[in-house]
Amino acid sequence: MNETSLKKTLSKLNIGGWRYIPSIGSTNDEALAWAASGAKDLSLVIADEQTQGRGRLGRTWFTPKDSALAFSLILRPTESLRPHLSRTVGVAALSIADACLKQGLAPQIKWPNDILLNGKKTAGILIETVWSGEDVDSLVIGIGVNVRAVSVPPAEMLKFPATSIEDELGKEPPAREEILHDILSGFIAWRERVASDDLIHAWEQSLAFRGELVQVQDGSALNRGGIVQGLESDGSLRLEDEDGKSMTVRFGDVSLRPAA
Ligand code: ATP
Ligand code: BTN
């Protein structure tokens, strides 16, 4: 990946602007600063390597060089998009899932922010917000994808199994630029349909653990358990508890695990 290959890839897409930084702490930090200083909608920050890549709550996201996709997209919500901001993680997850489907893989979305291949984590999404008073000024959508096998962290770093596109294809993966192109074009197309039921329907169809018993870990001692039913219209997860009662899990720092 370099300026020339990215220029070729990105010229085919209607994005706001882009910055390529070979080695960076976190593309989200660069994008948050750029957003705060007036980046256009759909501006992109992409790196070959991250030295301080992060997941939610500051957890580490591993991005060694020459092997993964690590990028952040800046969104400036229009008035018509504002009511649907809570669906943005679904737009991102579906665009990554579709890019995997195109390679003949069978992705699933582990709600809220991970993409699984063969039950193992291959990509993650980290959304951060720039506020203007009480309004959202912009959103930064950080996406990390394990493309080559060497981008998969060592097992001792993981709480959940991980894999890569190369491992799951069992052969040389496509160039990272091709996957980037597919994710970005999917994102642009899904965002146009963010208000439609199709988005929720497609997102629901791709959910991991649907119909299965999971535990919702929220950092407290009281983990809730339930069977995954589907999604509410704002993208919250709908579960059914052991008494058949419906319960909703909102976005926040929650992690799903198959029940033991
Ligand atoms: P999980 O369910 O994977 O534990 P989570 O939802 O609890 O994730 P996140 O903040 O979404 O936590 O993800 C961060 C975690 O992902 C890290 O703590 C680490 O275990 C794992 N991780 C870090 N880098 C990678 C990577 N390149 N591929 C897969 N998993 C990674
Ligand atoms: C997660 O699963 O917790 C989300 C991981 C998000 C990783 C991406 S890589 C690009 C962007 N920069 C970061 O520091 N994090 C996101």
mmCIF file of C-alpha atoms and ligand atoms in Angstrom:
data_model
loop_
_atom_site.group_PDB
_atom_site.id
_atom_site.type_symbol
_atom_site.label_atom_id
_atom_site.label_comp_id
_atom_site.label_asym_id
_atom_site.label_seq_id
_atom_site.Cartn_x
_atom_site.Cartn_y
_atom_site.Cartn_z
ATOM 1 C CA MET A 1 0.000 0.000 0.000
ATOM 2 C CA ASN A 2 1.336 3.427 -0.910
ATOM 3 C CA GLU A 3 0.188 6.876 -2.056
ATOM 4 C CA THR A 4 0.072 5.762 -5.702
ATOM 5 C CA SER A 5 -1.964 2.606 -5.181
ATOM 6 C CA LEU A 6 -4.357 4.458 -2.866
ATOM 7 C CA LYS A 7 -4.756 7.334 -5.300
ATOM 8 C CA LYS A 8 -5.805 4.872 -7.975
ATOM 9 C CA THR A 9 -8.243 3.092 -5.647
ATOM 10 C CA LEU A 10 -9.765 6.200 -4.122
ATOM 11 C CA SER A 11 -10.157 8.124 -7.376
ATOM 12 C CA LYS A 12 -13.024 5.766 -8.220
ATOM 13 C CA LEU A 13 -14.940 6.803 -5.089
ATOM 14 C CA ASN A 14 -16.713 9.993 -4.205
ATOM 15 C CA ILE A 15 -14.944 10.714 -0.903
ATOM 16 C CA GLY A 16 -14.219 14.060 0.749
ATOM 17 C CA GLY A 17 -10.428 13.838 0.894
ATOM 18 C CA TRP A 18 -7.778 11.456 2.211
ATOM 19 C CA ARG A 19 -4.540 11.248 4.165
ATOM 20 C CA TYR A 20 -2.197 8.274 4.062
ATOM 21 C CA ILE A 21 0.228 7.962 6.944
ATOM 22 C CA PRO A 22 2.507 4.907 6.723
ATOM 23 C CA SER A 23 2.925 4.549 10.504
ATOM 24 C CA ILE A 24 0.666 6.297 13.006
ATOM 25 C CA GLY A 25 -0.486 5.935 16.622
ATOM 26 C CA SER A 26 -4.190 5.621 15.790
ATOM 27 C CA THR A 27 -6.005 6.683 12.595
ATOM 28 C CA ASN A 28 -8.974 7.623 14.819
ATOM 29 C CA ASP A 29 -6.875 10.263 16.623
ATOM 30 C CA GLU A 30 -5.781 11.823 13.337
ATOM 31 C CA ALA A 31 -9.368 11.729 12.038
ATOM 32 C CA LEU A 32 -10.788 13.261 15.247
ATOM 33 C CA ALA A 33 -8.320 16.158 14.948
ATOM 34 C CA TRP A 34 -9.075 16.584 11.224
ATOM 35 C CA ALA A 35 -12.829 16.479 11.875
ATOM 36 C CA ALA A 36 -12.477 19.133 14.588
ATOM 37 C CA SER A 37 -10.616 21.363 12.131
ATOM 38 C CA GLY A 38 -13.241 21.101 9.393
ATOM 39 C CA ALA A 39 -12.686 17.930 7.322
ATOM 40 C CA LYS A 40 -15.321 17.334 4.669
ATOM 41 C CA ASP A 41 -17.891 14.544 4.872
ATOM 42 C CA LEU A 42 -16.395 11.149 3.900
ATOM 43 C CA SER A 43 -12.774 12.156 4.486
ATOM 44 C CA LEU A 44 -10.460 9.231 5.079
ATOM 45 C CA VAL A 45 -7.356 8.626 7.173
ATOM 46 C CA ILE A 46 -5.550 5.392 6.411
ATOM 47 C CA ALA A 47 -2.341 3.871 7.734
ATOM 48 C CA ASP A 48 -0.206 0.866 6.933
ATOM 49 C CA GLU A 49 0.681 0.364 10.606
ATOM 50 C CA GLN A 50 -0.732 1.577 13.937
ATOM 51 C CA THR A 51 1.427 1.716 17.028
ATOM 52 C CA GLN A 52 -1.406 2.702 19.415
ATOM 53 C CA GLY A 53 -4.424 1.217 17.643
ATOM 54 C CA ARG A 54 -7.350 0.956 20.017
ATOM 55 C CA GLY A 55 -10.679 -0.732 20.464
ATOM 56 C CA ARG A 56 -13.429 0.271 22.840
ATOM 57 C CA LEU A 57 -12.505 1.540 26.329
ATOM 58 C CA GLY A 58 -8.929 1.981 25.184
ATOM 59 C CA ARG A 59 -8.403 -1.748 24.599
ATOM 60 C CA THR A 60 -5.490 -2.451 22.268
ATOM 61 C CA TRP A 61 -6.087 -3.068 18.565
ATOM 62 C CA PHE A 62 -3.156 -4.834 16.914
ATOM 63 C CA THR A 63 -2.160 -3.474 13.455
ATOM 64 C CA PRO A 64 1.305 -4.618 12.361
ATOM 65 C CA LYS A 65 2.675 -3.222 9.106
ATOM 66 C CA ASP A 66 2.017 -4.524 5.584
ATOM 67 C CA SER A 67 -0.775 -6.827 6.671
ATOM 68 C CA ALA A 68 -4.032 -5.184 7.726
ATOM 69 C CA LEU A 69 -6.472 -2.447 6.904
ATOM 70 C CA ALA A 70 -6.668 0.354 9.471
ATOM 71 C CA PHE A 71 -8.635 3.419 8.520
ATOM 72 C CA SER A 72 -11.026 6.043 9.831
ATOM 73 C CA LEU A 73 -13.819 7.699 7.942
ATOM 74 C CA ILE A 74 -15.196 11.091 8.970
ATOM 75 C CA LEU A 75 -18.952 11.610 8.670
ATOM 76 C CA ARG A 76 -20.704 14.942 8.840
ATOM 77 C CA PRO A 77 -24.342 14.120 9.426
ATOM 78 C CA THR A 78 -26.901 16.022 7.398
ATOM 79 C CA GLU A 79 -30.254 16.858 9.021
ATOM 80 C CA SER A 80 -31.837 13.864 7.293
ATOM 81 C CA LEU A 81 -29.144 11.492 8.649
ATOM 82 C CA ARG A 82 -29.273 12.799 12.226
ATOM 83 C CA PRO A 83 -32.283 10.739 13.384
ATOM 84 C CA HIS A 84 -30.475 7.566 12.281
ATOM 85 C CA LEU A 85 -27.011 8.043 13.788
ATOM 86 C CA SER A 86 -27.409 5.018 16.063
ATOM 87 C CA ARG A 87 -27.570 2.869 12.908
ATOM 88 C CA THR A 88 -24.106 3.980 11.741
ATOM 89 C CA VAL A 89 -22.371 0.952 13.274
ATOM 90 C CA GLY A 90 -24.750 -1.228 11.220
ATOM 91 C CA VAL A 91 -23.828 0.642 8.037
ATOM 92 C CA ALA A 92 -20.150 0.002 8.777
ATOM 93 C CA ALA A 93 -20.653 -3.634 9.789
ATOM 94 C CA LEU A 94 -22.700 -4.434 6.677
ATOM 95 C CA SER A 95 -20.161 -2.798 4.386
ATOM 96 C CA ILE A 96 -17.364 -4.965 5.865
ATOM 97 C CA ALA A 97 -19.585 -8.069 5.762
ATOM 98 C CA ASP A 98 -20.482 -7.440 2.096
ATOM 99 C CA ALA A 99 -16.797 -7.030 1.188
ATOM 100 C CA CYS A 100 -16.121 -10.445 2.796
ATOM 101 C CA LEU A 101 -19.130 -12.027 1.040
ATOM 102 C CA LYS A 102 -17.711 -10.825 -2.271
ATOM 103 C CA GLN A 103 -14.602 -12.921 -1.547
ATOM 104 C CA GLY A 104 -16.771 -16.016 -1.079
ATOM 105 C CA LEU A 105 -16.559 -15.866 2.732
ATOM 106 C CA ALA A 106 -19.462 -16.177 5.190
ATOM 107 C CA PRO A 107 -19.270 -13.192 7.562
ATOM 108 C CA GLN A 108 -21.384 -12.674 10.664
ATOM 109 C CA ILE A 109 -21.810 -9.533 12.718
ATOM 110 C CA LYS A 110 -21.126 -10.007 16.412
ATOM 111 C CA TRP A 111 -23.224 -7.177 17.762
ATOM 112 C CA PRO A 112 -22.324 -4.435 18.253
ATOM 113 C CA ASN A 113 -18.957 -3.902 16.600
ATOM 114 C CA ASP A 114 -17.164 -7.025 15.406
ATOM 115 C CA ILE A 115 -17.170 -9.048 12.190
ATOM 116 C CA LEU A 116 -16.613 -12.772 12.496
ATOM 117 C CA LEU A 117 -15.456 -15.306 9.929
ATOM 118 C CA ASN A 118 -15.912 -18.900 10.945
ATOM 119 C CA GLY A 119 -16.835 -17.692 14.453
ATOM 120 C CA LYS A 120 -13.585 -15.743 14.854
ATOM 121 C CA LYS A 121 -13.011 -12.013 14.922
ATOM 122 C CA THR A 122 -11.625 -10.588 11.673
ATOM 123 C CA ALA A 123 -12.636 -6.942 11.874
ATOM 124 C CA GLY A 124 -13.689 -4.375 14.447
ATOM 125 C CA ILE A 125 -15.357 -0.984 14.391
ATOM 126 C CA LEU A 126 -14.718 1.897 16.780
ATOM 127 C CA ILE A 127 -17.007 4.931 16.465
ATOM 128 C CA GLU A 128 -16.030 8.163 18.194
ATOM 129 C CA THR A 129 -17.834 11.501 18.229
ATOM 130 C CA VAL A 130 -16.815 15.145 17.866
ATOM 131 C CA TRP A 131 -19.391 17.229 19.761
ATOM 132 C CA SER A 132 -20.501 20.765 19.137
ATOM 133 C CA GLY A 133 -22.268 21.614 22.383
ATOM 134 C CA GLU A 134 -25.016 19.013 22.649
ATOM 135 C CA ASP A 135 -25.020 18.240 18.925
ATOM 136 C CA VAL A 136 -22.965 15.735 17.028
ATOM 137 C CA ASP A 137 -20.558 17.699 14.849
ATOM 138 C CA SER A 138 -19.070 14.610 13.221
ATOM 139 C CA LEU A 139 -18.524 10.913 13.695
ATOM 140 C CA VAL A 140 -15.263 9.073 13.174
ATOM 141 C CA ILE A 141 -15.756 5.493 12.050
ATOM 142 C CA GLY A 142 -12.580 3.506 12.729
ATOM 143 C CA ILE A 143 -12.302 0.169 10.971
ATOM 144 C CA GLY A 144 -9.632 -2.478 11.385
ATOM 145 C CA VAL A 145 -9.556 -5.611 9.224
ATOM 146 C CA ASN A 146 -7.143 -8.528 9.528
ATOM 147 C CA VAL A 147 -6.270 -9.215 5.901
ATOM 148 C CA ARG A 148 -3.068 -11.240 6.095
ATOM 149 C CA ALA A 149 -2.543 -14.013 8.632
ATOM 150 C CA VAL A 150 0.303 -12.097 10.306
ATOM 151 C CA SER A 151 -2.146 -9.381 11.362
ATOM 152 C CA VAL A 152 -3.848 -11.780 13.795
ATOM 153 C CA PRO A 153 -2.631 -11.023 17.331
ATOM 154 C CA PRO A 154 -0.967 -13.698 19.441
ATOM 155 C CA ALA A 155 -3.519 -15.771 21.384
ATOM 156 C CA GLU A 156 -2.415 -14.362 24.758
ATOM 157 C CA MET A 157 -3.637 -10.894 23.654
ATOM 158 C CA LEU A 158 -7.141 -12.165 22.936
ATOM 159 C CA LYS A 159 -10.333 -12.639 24.933
ATOM 160 C CA PHE A 160 -12.126 -13.909 21.829
ATOM 161 C CA PRO A 161 -10.619 -16.000 18.992
ATOM 162 C CA ALA A 162 -9.358 -14.104 15.943
ATOM 163 C CA THR A 163 -8.643 -14.854 12.307
ATOM 164 C CA SER A 164 -7.855 -13.130 9.010
ATOM 165 C CA ILE A 165 -9.189 -13.076 5.476
ATOM 166 C CA GLU A 166 -6.071 -14.977 4.344
ATOM 167 C CA ASP A 167 -6.594 -17.713 6.959
ATOM 168 C CA GLU A 168 -10.236 -18.144 6.008
ATOM 169 C CA LEU A 169 -9.663 -18.083 2.247
ATOM 170 C CA GLY A 170 -6.799 -20.541 2.629
ATOM 171 C CA LYS A 171 -4.914 -18.704 -0.107
ATOM 172 C CA GLU A 172 -3.323 -15.376 -0.975
ATOM 173 C CA PRO A 173 -5.845 -12.672 -0.055
ATOM 174 C CA PRO A 174 -6.773 -9.851 -2.429
ATOM 175 C CA ALA A 175 -4.797 -6.608 -2.222
ATOM 176 C CA ARG A 176 -5.804 -4.446 0.733
ATOM 177 C CA GLU A 177 -6.738 -1.660 -1.692
ATOM 178 C CA GLU A 178 -9.385 -3.892 -3.277
ATOM 179 C CA ILE A 179 -10.968 -4.675 0.097
ATOM 180 C CA LEU A 180 -10.784 -1.007 1.075
ATOM 181 C CA HIS A 181 -12.564 -0.050 -2.140
ATOM 182 C CA ASP A 182 -15.320 -2.582 -1.519
ATOM 183 C CA ILE A 183 -15.857 -1.490 2.091
ATOM 184 C CA LEU A 184 -15.980 2.213 1.199
ATOM 185 C CA SER A 185 -18.324 1.762 -1.753
ATOM 186 C CA GLY A 186 -20.550 -0.454 0.416
ATOM 187 C CA PHE A 187 -20.513 2.159 3.159
ATOM 188 C CA ILE A 188 -21.561 4.917 0.742
ATOM 189 C CA ALA A 189 -24.379 2.751 -0.659
ATOM 190 C CA TRP A 190 -25.677 1.541 2.729
ATOM 191 C CA ARG A 191 -25.578 5.063 4.167
ATOM 192 C CA GLU A 192 -27.962 6.171 1.433
ATOM 193 C CA ARG A 193 -30.367 3.525 2.717
ATOM 194 C CA VAL A 194 -29.777 4.199 6.415
ATOM 195 C CA ALA A 195 -33.418 5.155 7.034
ATOM 196 C CA SER A 196 -34.854 2.082 5.321
ATOM 197 C CA ASP A 197 -36.085 -1.157 6.864
ATOM 198 C CA ASP A 198 -33.756 -2.966 4.428
ATOM 199 C CA LEU A 199 -30.776 -1.898 6.499
ATOM 200 C CA ILE A 200 -32.175 -3.341 9.737
ATOM 201 C CA HIS A 201 -33.302 -6.460 7.900
ATOM 202 C CA ALA A 202 -29.889 -7.098 6.284
ATOM 203 C CA TRP A 203 -28.117 -6.344 9.581
ATOM 204 C CA GLU A 204 -30.423 -8.773 11.412
ATOM 205 C CA GLN A 205 -29.845 -11.492 8.812
ATOM 206 C CA SER A 206 -26.087 -11.228 9.399
ATOM 207 C CA LEU A 207 -26.188 -11.371 13.212
ATOM 208 C CA ALA A 208 -23.989 -13.967 14.877
ATOM 209 C CA PHE A 209 -25.656 -16.163 17.556
ATOM 210 C CA ARG A 210 -29.188 -15.573 16.234
ATOM 211 C CA GLY A 211 -31.539 -17.985 18.017
ATOM 212 C CA GLU A 212 -28.706 -18.909 20.393
ATOM 213 C CA LEU A 213 -28.202 -18.295 24.091
ATOM 214 C CA VAL A 214 -25.593 -15.635 24.840
ATOM 215 C CA GLN A 215 -24.251 -13.775 27.830
ATOM 216 C CA VAL A 216 -24.157 -10.006 27.750
ATOM 217 C CA GLN A 217 -21.051 -8.866 29.608
ATOM 218 C CA ASP A 218 -21.160 -5.247 30.674
ATOM 219 C CA GLY A 219 -18.318 -5.194 33.162
ATOM 220 C CA SER A 220 -20.645 -5.701 36.135
ATOM 221 C CA ALA A 221 -20.826 -8.911 38.149
ATOM 222 C CA LEU A 222 -24.401 -9.516 36.933
ATOM 223 C CA ASN A 223 -24.093 -10.782 33.372
ATOM 224 C CA ARG A 224 -27.478 -11.102 31.671
ATOM 225 C CA GLY A 225 -28.278 -14.100 29.526
ATOM 226 C CA GLY A 226 -30.778 -14.451 26.704
ATOM 227 C CA ILE A 227 -31.522 -15.805 23.254
ATOM 228 C CA VAL A 228 -30.658 -13.433 20.413
ATOM 229 C CA GLN A 229 -33.874 -12.488 18.572
ATOM 230 C CA GLY A 230 -32.992 -9.553 16.352
ATOM 231 C CA LEU A 231 -32.714 -5.779 16.353
ATOM 232 C CA GLU A 232 -34.862 -2.830 17.345
ATOM 233 C CA SER A 233 -35.251 -0.091 14.782
ATOM 234 C CA ASP A 234 -32.475 1.987 16.423
ATOM 235 C CA GLY A 235 -30.070 -0.962 16.125
ATOM 236 C CA SER A 236 -30.331 -2.094 19.763
ATOM 237 C CA LEU A 237 -30.142 -5.871 20.284
ATOM 238 C CA ARG A 238 -33.336 -7.740 21.205
ATOM 239 C CA LEU A 239 -33.009 -10.837 23.376
ATOM 240 C CA GLU A 240 -35.491 -13.111 25.079
ATOM 241 C CA ASP A 241 -34.726 -14.114 28.654
ATOM 242 C CA GLU A 242 -35.362 -17.554 30.171
ATOM 243 C CA ASP A 243 -38.938 -16.559 31.149
ATOM 244 C CA GLY A 244 -39.714 -15.610 27.538
ATOM 245 C CA LYS A 245 -39.575 -11.890 28.356
ATOM 246 C CA SER A 246 -38.148 -9.564 25.730
ATOM 247 C CA MET A 247 -35.183 -7.416 26.736
ATOM 248 C CA THR A 248 -33.188 -4.822 24.872
ATOM 249 C CA VAL A 249 -29.463 -4.211 25.039
ATOM 250 C CA ARG A 250 -28.437 -0.721 24.026
ATOM 251 C CA PHE A 251 -25.086 0.272 22.624
ATOM 252 C CA GLY A 252 -22.449 0.790 25.243
ATOM 253 C CA ASP A 253 -19.521 -1.170 26.384
ATOM 254 C CA VAL A 254 -21.099 -4.597 26.158
ATOM 255 C CA SER A 255 -19.597 -7.809 24.758
ATOM 256 C CA LEU A 256 -21.513 -10.897 23.665
ATOM 257 C CA ARG A 257 -20.267 -14.372 24.468
ATOM 258 C CA PRO A 258 -21.869 -17.723 23.679
ATOM 259 C CA ALA A 259 -23.348 -19.059 26.926
ATOM 260 C CA ALA A 260 -21.185 -21.808 28.403
HETATM 261 P P1 ATP B 1 -14.123 -9.154 22.082
HETATM 262 O O1 ATP B 1 -15.542 -9.610 22.073
HETATM 263 O O2 ATP B 1 -13.312 -9.468 20.884
HETATM 264 O O3 ATP B 1 -13.405 -9.434 23.383
HETATM 265 P P2 ATP B 1 -14.851 -6.684 22.902
HETATM 266 O O4 ATP B 1 -16.121 -6.283 22.227
HETATM 267 O O5 ATP B 1 -14.957 -7.150 24.308
HETATM 268 O O6 ATP B 1 -14.172 -7.663 21.954
HETATM 269 P P3 ATP B 1 -13.385 -4.649 21.685
HETATM 270 O O7 ATP B 1 -13.018 -3.359 22.301
HETATM 271 O O8 ATP B 1 -14.469 -4.695 20.664
HETATM 272 O O9 ATP B 1 -13.701 -5.630 22.857
HETATM 273 O O10 ATP B 1 -12.119 -5.261 20.967
HETATM 274 C C1 ATP B 1 -10.835 -5.109 21.495
HETATM 275 C C2 ATP B 1 -10.254 -6.489 21.727
HETATM 276 O O11 ATP B 1 -10.021 -7.115 20.454
HETATM 277 C C3 ATP B 1 -8.895 -6.435 22.374
HETATM 278 O O12 ATP B 1 -9.022 -6.428 23.776
HETATM 279 C C4 ATP B 1 -8.235 -7.718 21.877
HETATM 280 O O13 ATP B 1 -8.599 -8.791 22.711
HETATM 281 C C5 ATP B 1 -8.873 -7.958 20.532
HETATM 282 N N1 ATP B 1 -8.001 -7.598 19.372
HETATM 283 C C6 ATP B 1 -7.016 -6.679 19.303
HETATM 284 N N2 ATP B 1 -6.486 -6.592 18.063
HETATM 285 C C7 ATP B 1 -7.152 -7.503 17.322
HETATM 286 C C8 ATP B 1 -7.071 -7.896 15.966
HETATM 287 N N3 ATP B 1 -6.213 -7.330 15.108
HETATM 288 N N4 ATP B 1 -7.908 -8.881 15.564
HETATM 289 C C9 ATP B 1 -8.794 -9.466 16.391
HETATM 290 N N5 ATP B 1 -8.935 -9.138 17.684
HETATM 291 C C10 ATP B 1 -8.116 -8.158 18.158
HETATM 292 C C1 BTN B 2 -12.919 -3.157 18.371
HETATM 293 O O1 BTN B 2 -13.187 -4.283 17.951
HETATM 294 O O2 BTN B 2 -12.832 -2.863 19.544
HETATM 295 C C2 BTN B 2 -12.747 -2.034 17.386
HETATM 296 C C3 BTN B 2 -11.395 -2.019 16.778
HETATM 297 C C4 BTN B 2 -11.277 -0.829 15.843
HETATM 298 C C5 BTN B 2 -9.908 -0.749 15.244
HETATM 299 C C6 BTN B 2 -9.792 0.376 14.257
HETATM 300 S S1 BTN B 2 -8.309 0.295 13.305
HETATM 301 C C7 BTN B 2 -8.588 1.892 12.683
HETATM 302 C C8 BTN B 2 -9.100 2.717 13.837
HETATM 303 N N1 BTN B 2 -8.014 3.245 14.623
HETATM 304 C C9 BTN B 2 -8.013 2.759 15.860
HETATM 305 O O3 BTN B 2 -7.172 3.048 16.743
HETATM 306 N N2 BTN B 2 -9.037 1.912 16.033
HETATM 307 C C10 BTN B 2 -9.828 1.784 14.829
#
